[in-house]
Amino acid sequence: MTSSSVKGSVRRAVFTALAIPSLLLAPAILLAEGVSTAEWDISADRIIRYEDPSSIVAEGNIVLEKRVKLPPKTLKPKEKVTDWSTLLGEPAPKAVTAGEIDEQVKGGEQYETALRIEADWLTYDVDAKTIKAKGNVKVIGKDDTLLADEGVIRLETETGTFTEAVIKRKEDDLHLEGKAVEKTGLNTYHIADGWVITCDIEDDEKPPWSFSAADTTVKQDGYAILKHAKFNIKGVPVMYSPYLVVPVKETRQSGLLLPEISSSNAGGFSIGIPFFWAINEYTDMTFIPEFFEDRGLMSGVEFRYTLAQDSKGEIIGNYLNDDLSDGDFTSDYYTDTGYTHDNSDRYWIRGKADHGFGDGWNSRLDIDIVSDRDYLTEFKSGYTGFDDSDKRFLDTYGRGFENRTDDTRENTLKFQKSWDGMSLQGNFLVINDVREEKDDPTPLWKLPEIKFAGLVPITNTITSFKWDADYVNYYREDGVGAHRFDIRPAISTPIPLSQYLESRAELGVRNTFYVIEEYGDGDPDNDYGSTENRLLADFEMEIGSTLLREFPLSGETYSAFDHQVYPYIKYNYVTDVNQDDLPDFDDVDRVLEENKITYGVDNFFHIYSGAKERELGYLKIFQSYDFTDTNDGNFANEVVDEPFSDVTLRLAFRPTTRTYLKYETDYNVYGDGFVRHSVESSYINRRGDFFSLDYSYLEGEDVEQLNGTINAKLFYNWYAEIEVEQSLAEDETNEANVSLLYLAKCWGIEFQTKYTPEDTRFMVTFSLANLGNPFRVDM
């Protein structure tokens, strides 16, 4: 046996061109993949080559890299030849020669590292194409990093066996350990006597929780299959299962989710165990069976899909044959809760979808169908309850559901397209009527409503032509409906009164035509004809001027602020037309006569930090004077002797980017004083503590409401949140939520109390990092 030593610098010794092929490349693989020696590299303190048997031994600071050549970039000519070059007399572009192409190809070769192996000692068997490594073994792949005391690696398949190994997944915060680990494929493992946690921890850190098992298999689909599994807290077993499936990827994977447990006075004990089905990359379903001790089985299903950012949808349905809802209003269930429904078939179907169809078309679908007026109040908590559903849809689609106490639930399908100053909208509206007393007339549906609006300049003038056209088919099960056509063309133009004045005038004509229909039992008081028509004209003119001044600041943070003042006066006129013979569906059917002047002043404030501008706030004050003699809003021809409107003030102030205050009020000048107040305020600091306080008051409507929210970090990892909705007018708390949350590195627990006049619930939610839905106990 002969040997030769190849020595280099302390940190690097590179094989010769003769040694590299015999060391690292398998001829069969070479022919199949077209791999060259440039795709392998090795460095070590000392490398020894043995010819019989053909093998290599490396010692000290060993780094072995397998690199994959990236495909060459597509070559493009340096200049494009066009007829314009000849016409303009430009010189012809130089042709790219074959030699230059060959030079670009050679210089453009790029590689990326596919596999990296580090160790203190390594031997390579050329014939078997295996590596044995010892001491601080590290195998770094595309997705995983494996650390071990020693191991055997098969280079052809990138598989191997390791002892005392640790596996870390880069993107999913996965940590696995085992006494014996077999790497069976790409991101797949078999582990003997090991444990797993779906959270990133330090090498010597004791996991706060973990799943341990005598035998663990990590599959390509992102699941760990554990046999004779235990759930441990700080290394102490607290739960055993002969078989357990744990998701070890954050990507969507099918499987059981953590259960949800609850208890209430009305329904008793309940438990729900959701099952998630990842149908494909774009769609999934969740089956949500929930068993209630006193009610029976509630079935639920959720379907979601995402095709693109503007094309996604979600629909959820729940059904319960409620054993408590038997219609016996003398039972404890009804007397304790005050509920009025008598149906045992109870359900809620809700969903939303957004779609972009290309060419500027967009659509919005909103579904909200409930069996009875008590359902959303009674099933308010939990994953399928009103609160969680409303929040999830609001976060995902930017719109939630109507208030849970509303007795008419709107279901809509809308289409919209905008182009060249014009817009076209279509709307279908269907009402889910859950009123306690379903008296006539029934709610109005729109089947359909079509709106077409536009604003286009008139050629070679400063005048614009605008229009608003609307058609709606009002349908109802019982009562009067109609086909209504409403169109308002108008001419709008600025008026050059002075270079210091901004002025604008608009003249419009409005025609509304009705084809009256009766549905169901009709309306016994219907005095409308088969057709009705209304024609009126309107005029509007506004004159204002903008004043602006900038004030320099000497502070380090802000350099200046400006104050923009816009005083204005506006005149509105609408002809007086008798509308008593028209049906009354919405505000289009009753257009009040107008002959009034509105005057006010708008103030805007901005602050500057160098070149950056931020809105500091605004202050708006306005009032109107009405010249009409018969305008009480009821078309009863009663003389109005109070021509001045309330003085309206709108104030917004944002002293910092984290603080906001908005105040609105109306003041009656005829002795009633302030008739309306509205306050919205919020503050959030750098560490995330949040405070908000909202107040509203409306005279004559018996409305005085105070809502407040506090979310603050207490100490260490403890957080508290308090939400209160208090009706000052009725001296009653509408809703109050108090939460205490502990957030650790890899887990969290929340204690929450929810109070409403109908019910009080206590909920405990336990969450583990990267394991999908939390475990929730609701009492």
Coordinates of N, CA, C and O in Angstrom, one line a residue, residues 381-490:
S381 N -69.0 32.9 21.3 CA -67.6 32.6 21.6 C -67.1 31.4 20.8 O -67.9 30.6 20.3
G382 N -65.8 31.1 20.9 CA -65.2 30.0 20.2 C -64.9 30.2 18.8 O -65.1 31.3 18.2
Y383 N -64.2 29.2 18.2 CA -63.7 29.4 16.8 C -64.8 29.6 15.8 O -64.6 30.4 14.9
T384 N -66.0 29.0 16.0 CA -67.1 29.2 15.0 C -68.1 30.2 15.5 O -69.1 30.4 14.9
G385 N -67.8 30.9 16.7 CA -68.7 31.9 17.2 C -68.6 33.2 16.4 O -67.8 33.4 15.6
F386 N -69.5 34.1 16.8 CA -69.6 35.3 16.0 C -68.4 36.2 16.2 O -67.9 36.7 15.2
D387 N -67.8 36.3 17.4 CA -66.7 37.2 17.6 C -65.5 36.8 16.8 O -64.9 37.6 16.1
D388 N -65.1 35.5 16.8 CA -63.9 35.0 16.1 C -64.2 35.1 14.6 O -63.3 35.5 13.8
S389 N -65.4 34.7 14.1 CA -65.7 34.8 12.7 C -65.6 36.2 12.2 O -65.0 36.5 11.1
D390 N -66.2 37.1 12.9 CA -66.2 38.5 12.5 C -64.8 39.1 12.4 O -64.4 39.8 11.5
K391 N -63.9 38.8 13.4 CA -62.6 39.3 13.4 C -61.7 38.6 12.3 O -61.0 39.3 11.6
R392 N -61.9 37.3 12.0 CA -61.1 36.7 11.0 C -61.4 37.2 9.6 O -60.6 37.5 8.8
F393 N -62.7 37.4 9.3 CA -63.1 38.0 8.0 C -62.7 39.4 7.9 O -62.3 39.9 6.8
L394 N -62.8 40.2 9.0 CA -62.4 41.6 8.9 C -60.9 41.7 8.6 O -60.5 42.5 7.8
D395 N -60.1 40.8 9.2 CA -58.6 40.8 9.0 C -58.3 40.4 7.6 O -57.3 40.9 7.0
T396 N -59.0 39.4 7.1 CA -58.7 38.8 5.8 C -59.3 39.7 4.6 O -58.6 39.9 3.6
Y397 N -60.5 40.1 4.7 CA -61.2 40.8 3.6 C -61.4 42.3 3.8 O -62.0 42.9 2.9
G398 N -61.1 42.8 5.0 CA -61.3 44.2 5.3 C -62.8 44.5 5.6 O -63.1 45.7 5.7
R399 N -63.6 43.5 5.8 CA -65.0 43.8 6.1 C -65.5 42.6 6.9 O -65.3 41.4 6.6
G400 N -66.2 42.9 8.0 CA -66.8 41.8 8.8 C -68.3 41.7 8.6 O -68.8 41.8 7.4
F401 N -69.0 41.4 9.6 CA -70.5 41.2 9.5 C -71.2 42.3 10.3 O -70.7 43.0 11.1
E402 N -72.5 42.4 10.0 CA -73.4 43.3 10.7 C -73.4 43.0 12.2 O -73.1 41.9 12.6
N403 N -73.9 43.9 13.0 CA -74.0 43.7 14.4 C -74.8 42.4 14.7 O -75.8 42.1 14.0
R404 N -74.3 41.6 15.7 CA -75.0 40.4 15.9 C -76.4 40.5 16.3 O -77.2 39.5 16.3
T405 N -76.9 41.7 16.7 CA -78.3 41.8 17.2 C -79.2 42.3 16.0 O -80.4 42.5 16.2
D406 N -78.6 42.6 14.8 CA -79.4 43.0 13.7 C -80.4 41.9 13.3 O -79.9 40.8 13.1
D407 N -81.6 42.3 13.0 CA -82.6 41.3 12.7 C -82.8 41.1 11.2 O -83.5 40.2 10.7
T408 N -82.2 41.9 10.4 CA -82.2 41.8 8.9 C -80.7 41.7 8.4 O -80.0 42.7 8.5
R409 N -80.3 40.5 8.0 CA -78.9 40.2 7.6 C -78.8 40.4 6.1 O -79.5 39.7 5.3
E410 N -77.9 41.2 5.6 CA -77.7 41.5 4.2 C -76.8 40.5 3.5 O -75.7 40.2 4.0
N411 N -77.2 40.0 2.4 CA -76.4 39.1 1.5 C -76.3 39.8 0.2 O -77.3 40.1 -0.5
T412 N -75.0 40.1 -0.2 CA -74.8 40.9 -1.4 C -73.8 40.2 -2.4 O -72.9 39.5 -2.0
L413 N -74.0 40.5 -3.7 CA -73.1 40.2 -4.7 C -72.9 41.5 -5.5 O -73.8 42.0 -6.1
K414 N -71.6 42.0 -5.6 CA -71.4 43.3 -6.2 C -70.3 43.1 -7.3 O -69.3 42.4 -7.1
F415 N -70.5 43.8 -8.4 CA -69.5 43.9 -9.5 C -69.2 45.3 -9.7 O -70.1 46.2 -9.6
Q416 N -68.0 45.6 -10.2 CA -67.6 47.0 -10.4 C -66.4 47.0 -11.4 O -65.5 46.2 -11.4
K417 N -66.5 48.1 -12.2 CA -65.4 48.4 -13.1 C -65.3 49.9 -13.3 O -66.3 50.6 -13.4
S418 N -64.0 50.4 -13.4 CA -63.8 51.8 -13.6 C -62.9 52.0 -14.8 O -61.9 51.2 -14.9
W419 N -63.1 53.0 -15.6 CA -62.2 53.3 -16.7 C -62.5 54.7 -17.2 O -63.7 55.2 -17.2
D420 N -61.5 55.4 -17.5 CA -61.6 56.8 -18.2 C -62.6 57.7 -17.6 O -63.5 58.3 -18.2
G421 N -62.6 57.8 -16.2 CA -63.5 58.7 -15.5 C -64.9 58.2 -15.4 O -65.8 58.9 -15.0
M422 N -65.1 56.9 -15.7 CA -66.5 56.3 -15.6 C -66.4 55.1 -14.7 O -65.4 54.4 -14.6
S423 N -67.5 54.7 -14.1 CA -67.6 53.5 -13.3 C -69.0 52.8 -13.5 O -70.0 53.5 -13.7
L424 N -69.0 51.5 -13.5 CA -70.2 50.7 -13.7 C -70.2 49.7 -12.5 O -69.3 49.0 -12.2
Q425 N -71.4 49.7 -11.8 CA -71.5 48.8 -10.6 C -72.8 48.0 -10.7 O -73.8 48.6 -11.2
G426 N -72.7 46.8 -10.3 CA -73.9 45.9 -10.2 C -74.0 45.4 -8.8 O -73.0 45.1 -8.2
N427 N -75.3 45.3 -8.3 CA -75.4 44.9 -6.9 C -76.7 44.0 -6.8 O -77.8 44.4 -7.3
F428 N -76.6 42.8 -6.2 CA -77.7 42.0 -5.9 C -77.8 42.0 -4.3 O -76.8 41.7 -3.7
L429 N -79.0 42.2 -3.8 CA -79.2 42.3 -2.3 C -80.3 41.4 -2.0 O -81.4 41.5 -2.5
V430 N -80.0 40.4 -1.1 CA -81.1 39.5 -0.5 C -81.0 39.6 1.0 O -79.9 39.6 1.6
I431 N -82.2 39.8 1.6 CA -82.3 40.0 3.1 C -82.7 38.7 3.8 O -83.6 38.0 3.4
N432 N -81.9 38.3 4.8 CA -82.3 37.2 5.7 C -83.0 37.9 6.9 O -82.5 38.5 7.7
D433 N -84.3 37.6 6.9 CA -85.2 38.3 7.8 C -85.4 37.4 9.1 O -86.1 36.3 9.0
V434 N -84.9 37.8 10.2 CA -85.0 37.0 11.5 C -85.7 37.9 12.5 O -85.5 37.7 13.7
R435 N -86.6 38.8 12.1 CA -87.3 39.6 13.1 C -88.2 38.8 13.9 O -88.8 37.8 13.4
E436 N -88.4 39.2 15.1 CA -89.3 38.4 16.0 C -90.7 38.5 15.5 O -91.5 37.5 15.5
E437 N -91.2 39.7 15.1 CA -92.5 39.9 14.5 C -92.3 40.2 13.0 O -92.0 41.3 12.7
K438 N -92.6 39.2 12.2 CA -92.4 39.4 10.7 C -93.7 40.1 10.2 O -94.4 39.4 9.4
D439 N -93.9 41.3 10.5 CA -95.1 42.0 10.0 C -94.8 42.5 8.6 O -93.7 42.7 8.2
D440 N -95.9 42.9 7.9 CA -95.7 43.4 6.5 C -95.5 44.9 6.6 O -96.0 45.6 7.5
P441 N -94.8 45.5 5.7 CA -94.2 44.9 4.5 C -92.9 44.2 4.9 O -92.2 44.6 5.8
T442 N -92.5 43.2 4.1 CA -91.3 42.5 4.4 C -90.1 43.3 3.8 O -90.3 44.2 3.0
P443 N -88.9 43.0 4.2 CA -87.7 43.8 3.8 C -87.6 43.8 2.2 O -87.9 42.8 1.6
L444 N -87.0 44.8 1.7 CA -86.8 45.0 0.3 C -85.5 44.3 -0.2 O -84.5 44.3 0.5
W445 N -85.6 43.6 -1.3 CA -84.5 43.0 -2.0 C -84.1 43.9 -3.2 O -85.0 44.6 -3.8
K446 N -82.9 43.8 -3.7 CA -82.5 44.4 -4.9 C -82.1 43.4 -5.9 O -81.1 42.7 -5.7
L447 N -82.9 43.2 -7.0 CA -82.7 42.1 -7.9 C -82.8 42.6 -9.4 O -83.8 42.3 -10.0
P448 N -81.8 43.3 -9.9 CA -80.6 43.8 -9.3 C -80.6 45.3 -9.1 O -81.7 45.9 -9.4
E449 N -79.5 45.9 -8.8 CA -79.3 47.4 -8.9 C -78.1 47.6 -9.8 O -77.0 47.0 -9.6
I450 N -78.2 48.5 -10.7 CA -77.1 48.9 -11.6 C -76.9 50.4 -11.6 O -77.8 51.2 -11.8
K451 N -75.6 50.8 -11.4 CA -75.2 52.2 -11.3 C -74.2 52.4 -12.4 O -73.2 51.7 -12.5
F452 N -74.4 53.6 -13.1 CA -73.4 54.0 -14.1 C -73.2 55.5 -13.9 O -74.1 56.3 -14.0
A453 N -71.9 55.8 -13.6 CA -71.6 57.2 -13.3 C -70.3 57.6 -14.1 O -69.5 56.7 -14.4
G454 N -70.2 58.9 -14.4 CA -69.0 59.3 -15.1 C -68.8 60.8 -15.0 O -69.7 61.6 -14.6
L455 N -67.6 61.2 -15.3 CA -67.2 62.6 -15.4 C -66.2 62.8 -16.5 O -65.1 62.2 -16.5
V456 N -66.6 63.5 -17.6 CA -65.8 63.7 -18.7 C -65.7 65.1 -19.1 O -66.7 65.9 -19.0
P457 N -64.5 65.6 -19.5 CA -64.4 67.0 -19.9 C -65.0 67.3 -21.2 O -65.0 66.4 -22.1
I458 N -65.6 68.4 -21.4 CA -66.1 68.8 -22.7 C -65.0 69.4 -23.5 O -64.3 70.3 -23.1
T459 N -64.8 68.9 -24.7 CA -63.6 69.2 -25.5 C -63.4 70.7 -25.7 O -64.3 71.5 -25.9
N460 N -62.1 71.1 -25.5 CA -61.7 72.5 -25.6 C -62.3 73.5 -24.7 O -62.5 74.7 -25.0
T461 N -62.8 73.0 -23.5 CA -63.4 73.9 -22.5 C -62.9 73.5 -21.2 O -62.3 72.4 -21.0
I462 N -63.2 74.3 -20.2 CA -62.9 74.0 -18.8 C -64.1 73.4 -18.1 O -64.1 73.2 -16.9
T463 N -65.2 73.1 -18.9 CA -66.4 72.5 -18.3 C -66.4 71.0 -18.4 O -65.9 70.5 -19.4
S464 N -67.1 70.4 -17.5 CA -67.2 68.9 -17.4 C -68.6 68.5 -17.4 O -69.5 69.2 -16.9
F465 N -68.9 67.4 -18.1 CA -70.2 66.8 -18.1 C -70.1 65.6 -17.2 O -69.2 64.7 -17.3
K466 N -71.1 65.4 -16.2 CA -71.1 64.3 -15.3 C -72.5 63.8 -15.3 O -73.5 64.4 -15.6
W467 N -72.6 62.5 -14.8 CA -73.9 61.9 -14.7 C -73.9 60.8 -13.7 O -72.8 60.2 -13.4
D468 N -75.0 60.6 -13.1 CA -75.3 59.4 -12.2 C -76.6 58.8 -12.6 O -77.6 59.4 -12.6
A469 N -76.5 57.5 -13.0 CA -77.7 56.8 -13.5 C -77.8 55.5 -12.6 O -76.8 54.9 -12.4
D470 N -79.1 55.2 -12.3 CA -79.3 54.1 -11.4 C -80.6 53.4 -11.7 O -81.6 54.1 -11.9
Y471 N -80.5 52.1 -11.9 CA -81.7 51.3 -12.0 C -81.7 50.2 -10.9 O -80.7 49.6 -10.6
V472 N -82.9 50.1 -10.3 CA -83.0 49.0 -9.3 C -84.4 48.4 -9.4 O -85.4 49.1 -9.6
N473 N -84.4 47.1 -9.2 CA -85.6 46.3 -9.1 C -85.8 46.0 -7.7 O -85.2 45.1 -7.1
Y474 N -86.7 46.7 -7.0 CA -87.1 46.4 -5.6 C -88.1 45.3 -5.5 O -89.2 45.5 -6.0
Y475 N -87.7 44.2 -4.9 CA -88.6 43.1 -4.7 C -88.8 42.8 -3.2 O -87.8 43.0 -2.4
R476 N -90.0 42.4 -2.8 CA -90.2 41.9 -1.5 C -91.2 40.8 -1.5 O -92.0 40.7 -2.4
E477 N -91.2 40.0 -0.5 CA -92.1 38.8 -0.5 C -93.6 39.3 -0.3 O -94.5 38.7 -0.9
D478 N -93.8 40.3 0.5 CA -95.2 40.9 0.7 C -95.0 42.4 0.7 O -94.3 42.9 1.5
G479 N -95.8 43.1 -0.1 CA -95.8 44.5 -0.1 C -95.6 45.1 -1.5 O -95.7 44.4 -2.5
V480 N -95.3 46.4 -1.5 CA -95.1 47.1 -2.8 C -93.6 47.2 -3.1 O -92.7 47.5 -2.3
G481 N -93.3 46.8 -4.4 CA -92.0 47.0 -4.9 C -92.1 47.8 -6.2 O -93.1 48.4 -6.5
A482 N -90.9 47.9 -6.9 CA -91.0 48.7 -8.1 C -89.7 48.5 -8.9 O -88.6 48.2 -8.4
H483 N -89.8 48.8 -10.2 CA -88.6 49.1 -11.1 C -88.4 50.6 -11.0 O -89.3 51.3 -11.4
R484 N -87.3 51.0 -10.6 CA -87.0 52.5 -10.5 C -85.8 52.8 -11.3 O -84.8 52.2 -11.2
F485 N -86.1 53.9 -12.1 CA -85.0 54.4 -13.0 C -84.7 55.9 -12.5 O -85.6 56.7 -12.5
D486 N -83.5 56.1 -12.2 CA -83.1 57.4 -11.6 C -81.9 57.9 -12.4 O -80.8 57.2 -12.4
I487 N -81.9 59.1 -13.0 CA -80.8 59.6 -13.7 C -80.6 61.1 -13.4 O -81.6 61.9 -13.3
R488 N -79.4 61.5 -13.2 CA -79.1 63.0 -13.0 C -77.9 63.4 -13.8 O -76.7 63.2 -13.4
P489 N -78.1 64.0 -15.0 CA -77.0 64.6 -15.7 C -76.7 66.0 -15.2 O -77.7 66.7 -14.7
A490 N -75.5 66.4 -15.3 CA -75.1 67.8 -14.7 C -74.0 68.3 -15.5 O -73.1 67.6 -16.1

